[in-house]
PDB file of C-alpha atoms and ligand atoms in Angstrom:
ATOM      1  CA  UNK W  34       0.022  -0.007   0.006  1.00 89.00           C
ATOM      2  CA  UNK W  35       1.280   3.475  -0.907  1.00 92.00           C
ATOM      3  CA  UNK W  36       2.453   5.514   2.038  1.00 93.00           C
ATOM      4  CA  UNK W  37       0.302   8.492   0.993  1.00 96.00           C
ATOM      5  CA  UNK W  38      -2.855   6.308   0.993  1.00 96.00           C
ATOM      6  CA  UNK W  39      -1.933   4.776   4.307  1.00 96.00           C
ATOM      7  CA  UNK W  40      -1.448   8.211   5.884  1.00 97.00           C
ATOM      8  CA  UNK W  41      -4.811   9.346   4.500  1.00 97.00           C
ATOM      9  CA  UNK W  42      -6.635   6.363   5.920  1.00 98.00           C
ATOM     10  CA  UNK W  43      -4.785   6.815   9.221  1.00 98.00           C
ATOM     11  CA  UNK W  44      -6.078  10.354   9.403  1.00 98.00           C
ATOM     12  CA  UNK W  45      -9.623   9.187   8.535  1.00 97.00           C
ATOM     13  CA  UNK W  46      -9.433   6.645  11.379  1.00 97.00           C
ATOM     14  CA  UNK W  47      -8.306   9.325  13.832  1.00 97.00           C
ATOM     15  CA  UNK W  48     -11.029  11.711  12.662  1.00 96.00           C
ATOM     16  CA  UNK W  49     -13.692   9.152  12.936  1.00 94.00           C
ATOM     17  CA  UNK W  50     -12.549   8.074  16.373  1.00 93.00           C
ATOM     18  CA  UNK W  51     -12.665  11.738  17.525  1.00 92.00           C
ATOM     19  CA  UNK W  52     -16.223  12.076  16.150  1.00 90.00           C
ATOM     20  CA  UNK W  53     -17.414   8.947  17.908  1.00 88.00           C
ATOM     21  CA  UNK W  54     -15.705   9.880  21.173  1.00 85.00           C
ATOM     22  CA  UNK W  55     -17.383  13.285  21.055  1.00 84.00           C
ATOM     23  CA  UNK W  56     -20.780  11.633  20.455  1.00 75.00           C
ATOM     24  CA  UNK W  57     -20.092   9.360  23.367  1.00 70.00           C
ATOM     25  CA  UNK W  58     -19.287  12.318  25.719  1.00 74.00           C
ATOM     26  CA  UNK W  59     -22.462  14.076  24.656  1.00 73.00           C
ATOM     27  CA  UNK W  60     -24.476  11.047  25.614  1.00 68.00           C
ATOM     28  CA  UNK W  61     -22.909  11.025  29.038  1.00 70.00           C
ATOM     29  CA  UNK W  62     -23.691  14.708  29.484  1.00 72.00           C
ATOM     30  CA  UNK W  63     -27.327  14.138  28.490  1.00 70.00           C
ATOM     31  CA  UNK W  64     -27.612  11.363  31.030  1.00 67.00           C
ATOM     32  CA  UNK W  65     -26.149  13.596  33.783  1.00 65.00           C
ATOM     33  CA  UNK W  66     -28.484  16.450  32.937  1.00 62.00           C
ATOM     34  CA  UNK W  67     -31.574  14.233  33.394  1.00 58.00           C
ATOM     35  CA  UNK W  68     -30.590  13.698  37.020  1.00 58.00           C
ATOM     36  CA  UNK W  69     -31.093  17.374  37.763  1.00 59.00           C
ATOM     37  CA  UNK W  70     -34.379  17.711  39.660  1.00 59.00           C
ATOM     38  CA  UNK W  71     -37.888  16.970  38.466  1.00 57.00           C
ATOM     39  CA  UNK W  72     -38.975  17.542  34.893  1.00 55.00           C
ATOM     40  CA  UNK W  73     -42.517  17.902  33.606  1.00 61.00           C
ATOM     41  CA  UNK W  74     -43.952  15.018  31.665  1.00 60.00           C
ATOM     42  CA  UNK W  75     -43.298  16.490  28.180  1.00 63.00           C
ATOM     43  CA  UNK W  76     -39.630  17.168  29.026  1.00 63.00           C
ATOM     44  CA  UNK W  77     -39.270  13.701  30.413  1.00 62.00           C
ATOM     45  CA  UNK W  78     -40.625  12.095  27.270  1.00 62.00           C
ATOM     46  CA  UNK W  79     -38.279  14.077  25.121  1.00 63.00           C
ATOM     47  CA  UNK W  80     -35.343  13.380  27.409  1.00 62.00           C
ATOM     48  CA  UNK W  81     -36.084   9.653  27.370  1.00 58.00           C
ATOM     49  CA  UNK W  82     -36.299   9.637  23.645  1.00 56.00           C
ATOM     50  CA  UNK W  83     -33.009  11.530  23.337  1.00 60.00           C
ATOM     51  CA  UNK W  84     -31.288   9.133  25.694  1.00 56.00           C
ATOM     52  CA  UNK W  85     -32.594   6.139  23.910  1.00 53.00           C
ATOM     53  CA  UNK W  86     -31.522   7.512  20.572  1.00 53.00           C
ATOM     54  CA  UNK W  87     -28.030   8.376  21.881  1.00 55.00           C
ATOM     55  CA  UNK W  88     -27.727   5.053  23.587  1.00 53.00           C
ATOM     56  CA  UNK W  89     -28.493   3.075  20.453  1.00 53.00           C
ATOM     57  CA  UNK W  90     -26.085   5.306  18.531  1.00 58.00           C
ATOM     58  CA  UNK W  91     -23.213   4.579  20.930  1.00 66.00           C
ATOM     59  CA  UNK W  92     -24.124   0.923  21.224  1.00 71.00           C
ATOM     60  CA  UNK W  93     -23.695   0.510  17.439  1.00 74.00           C
ATOM     61  CA  UNK W  94     -20.709   2.893  17.287  1.00 82.00           C
ATOM     62  CA  UNK W  95     -18.942   1.189  20.175  1.00 84.00           C
ATOM     63  CA  UNK W  96     -18.222  -1.679  17.764  1.00 90.00           C
ATOM     64  CA  UNK W  97     -16.778   0.698  15.242  1.00 92.00           C
ATOM     65  CA  UNK W  98     -14.639   2.296  17.906  1.00 92.00           C
ATOM     66  CA  UNK W  99     -13.218  -1.105  18.756  1.00 93.00           C
ATOM     67  CA  UNK W 100     -12.504  -1.775  15.115  1.00 96.00           C
ATOM     68  CA  UNK W 101     -10.802   1.591  14.776  1.00 97.00           C
ATOM     69  CA  UNK W 102      -8.530   0.806  17.766  1.00 96.00           C
ATOM     70  CA  UNK W 103      -7.620  -2.527  16.074  1.00 97.00           C
ATOM     71  CA  UNK W 104      -6.885  -0.790  12.787  1.00 97.00           C
ATOM     72  CA  UNK W 105      -4.618   1.749  14.556  1.00 97.00           C
ATOM     73  CA  UNK W 106      -2.766  -1.120  16.250  1.00 96.00           C
ATOM     74  CA  UNK W 107      -2.325  -2.841  12.874  1.00 96.00           C
ATOM     75  CA  UNK W 108      -0.992   0.420  11.456  1.00 96.00           C
ATOM     76  CA  UNK W 109       1.598   0.489  14.248  1.00 95.00           C
ATOM     77  CA  UNK W 110       2.661  -3.057  13.501  1.00 95.00           C
ATOM     78  CA  UNK W 111       2.677  -2.346   9.763  1.00 94.00           C
ATOM     79  CA  UNK W 112       0.018  -4.984   9.173  1.00 96.00           C
ATOM     80  CA  UNK W 113      -2.749  -2.565   8.469  1.00 96.00           C
ATOM     81  CA  UNK W 114      -3.995  -4.074   5.194  1.00 96.00           C
ATOM     82  CA  UNK W 115      -3.624  -7.726   6.217  1.00 97.00           C
ATOM     83  CA  UNK W 116      -6.765  -9.670   6.833  1.00 97.00           C
ATOM     84  CA  UNK W 117      -7.018 -10.795  10.492  1.00 95.00           C
ATOM     85  CA  UNK W 118      -8.461 -14.081   9.372  1.00 96.00           C
ATOM     86  CA  UNK W 119      -6.425 -15.312   6.393  1.00 98.00           C
ATOM     87  CA  UNK W 120      -3.511 -12.834   6.275  1.00 96.00           C
ATOM     88  CA  UNK W 121      -4.211 -11.872   2.664  1.00 97.00           C
ATOM     89  CA  UNK W 122      -4.180  -8.256   1.630  1.00 96.00           C
ATOM     90  CA  UNK W 123      -7.411  -6.390   2.061  1.00 97.00           C
ATOM     91  CA  UNK W 124      -8.194  -4.572  -1.160  1.00 96.00           C
ATOM     92  CA  UNK W 125      -7.655  -0.804  -1.357  1.00 96.00           C
ATOM     93  CA  UNK W 126     -11.170   0.041  -2.488  1.00 96.00           C
ATOM     94  CA  UNK W 127     -12.480  -1.825   0.512  1.00 97.00           C
ATOM     95  CA  UNK W 128     -10.234   0.021   2.903  1.00 97.00           C
ATOM     96  CA  UNK W 129     -11.066   3.347   1.330  1.00 97.00           C
ATOM     97  CA  UNK W 130     -14.762   2.580   1.868  1.00 97.00           C
ATOM     98  CA  UNK W 131     -14.251   1.104   5.425  1.00 97.00           C
ATOM     99  CA  UNK W 132     -10.825   2.242   6.752  1.00 97.00           C
ATOM    100  CA  UNK W 133     -11.295   0.081   9.876  1.00 97.00           C
ATOM    101  CA  UNK W 134     -12.180  -3.151   8.142  1.00 97.00           C
ATOM    102  CA  UNK W 135     -10.346  -5.987   9.817  1.00 97.00           C
ATOM    103  CA  UNK W 136     -11.211  -8.711   7.276  1.00 97.00           C
ATOM    104  CA  UNK W 137     -10.869  -9.124   3.537  1.00 97.00           C
ATOM    105  CA  UNK W 138     -14.116  -9.256   1.605  1.00 96.00           C
ATOM    106  CA  UNK W 139     -14.066 -13.080   1.338  1.00 97.00           C
ATOM    107  CA  UNK W 140     -13.592 -13.592   5.089  1.00 97.00           C
ATOM    108  CA  UNK W 141     -16.209 -10.950   5.858  1.00 96.00           C
ATOM    109  CA  UNK W 142     -18.708 -12.649   3.560  1.00 96.00           C
ATOM    110  CA  UNK W 143     -17.990 -15.996   5.228  1.00 96.00           C
ATOM    111  CA  UNK W 144     -18.385 -14.505   8.694  1.00 94.00           C
ATOM    112  CA  UNK W 145     -21.718 -12.967   7.758  1.00 93.00           C
ATOM    113  CA  UNK W 146     -22.903 -16.256   6.281  1.00 94.00           C
ATOM    114  CA  UNK W 147     -22.016 -18.063   9.527  1.00 93.00           C
ATOM    115  CA  UNK W 148     -23.766 -15.388  11.637  1.00 91.00           C
ATOM    116  CA  UNK W 149     -26.930 -15.778   9.502  1.00 91.00           C
ATOM    117  CA  UNK W 150     -26.951 -19.539  10.041  1.00 91.00           C
ATOM    118  CA  UNK W 151     -26.395 -19.172  13.752  1.00 90.00           C
ATOM    119  CA  UNK W 152     -29.142 -16.601  14.236  1.00 86.00           C
ATOM    120  CA  UNK W 153     -31.764 -18.603  12.198  1.00 79.00           C
TER     121      UNK W 153
HETATM  122 ZN1  LIG Z 219      -9.345 -12.929   4.709  1.00 65.15          ZN
END
C-alpha cells in the first residue's frame, strides 16, 4: 500500500474516532442532565427519547470504535492491510470505503454467512 494512502486512511481513522468519542461524551452529558431535579412530563418524554436515541447510537458505534482501535494497532505493526483471518491483503477500495475493516471481503462474507446460520 502506498504511504500516502496509508497516511490518508490513518487520518480518517483518527477523525472518525474523535467524532465517535465526542458523540459518546455528549451522551454522558445528556444522562447527567436528566438527574437534575424533576422535569414535567413532556420534558421527560423528550429526554427519554433523546437518551434512547443516543444510547443506540453509541451501542452501534462502540463496535466501530473497537475496530478503529484494532486498525490503529495494525498500522503501528505495519500490518494494516492484512486480513485478520487469512492474512491476505485487504483490497484498497475496501479500505477506502471502510478504513477500519479487519477482514478481507471473502472472510467478511464468510463470517456474515455463519452469523446468518447461527441466528436462524
Ligand atoms: Zn481474509
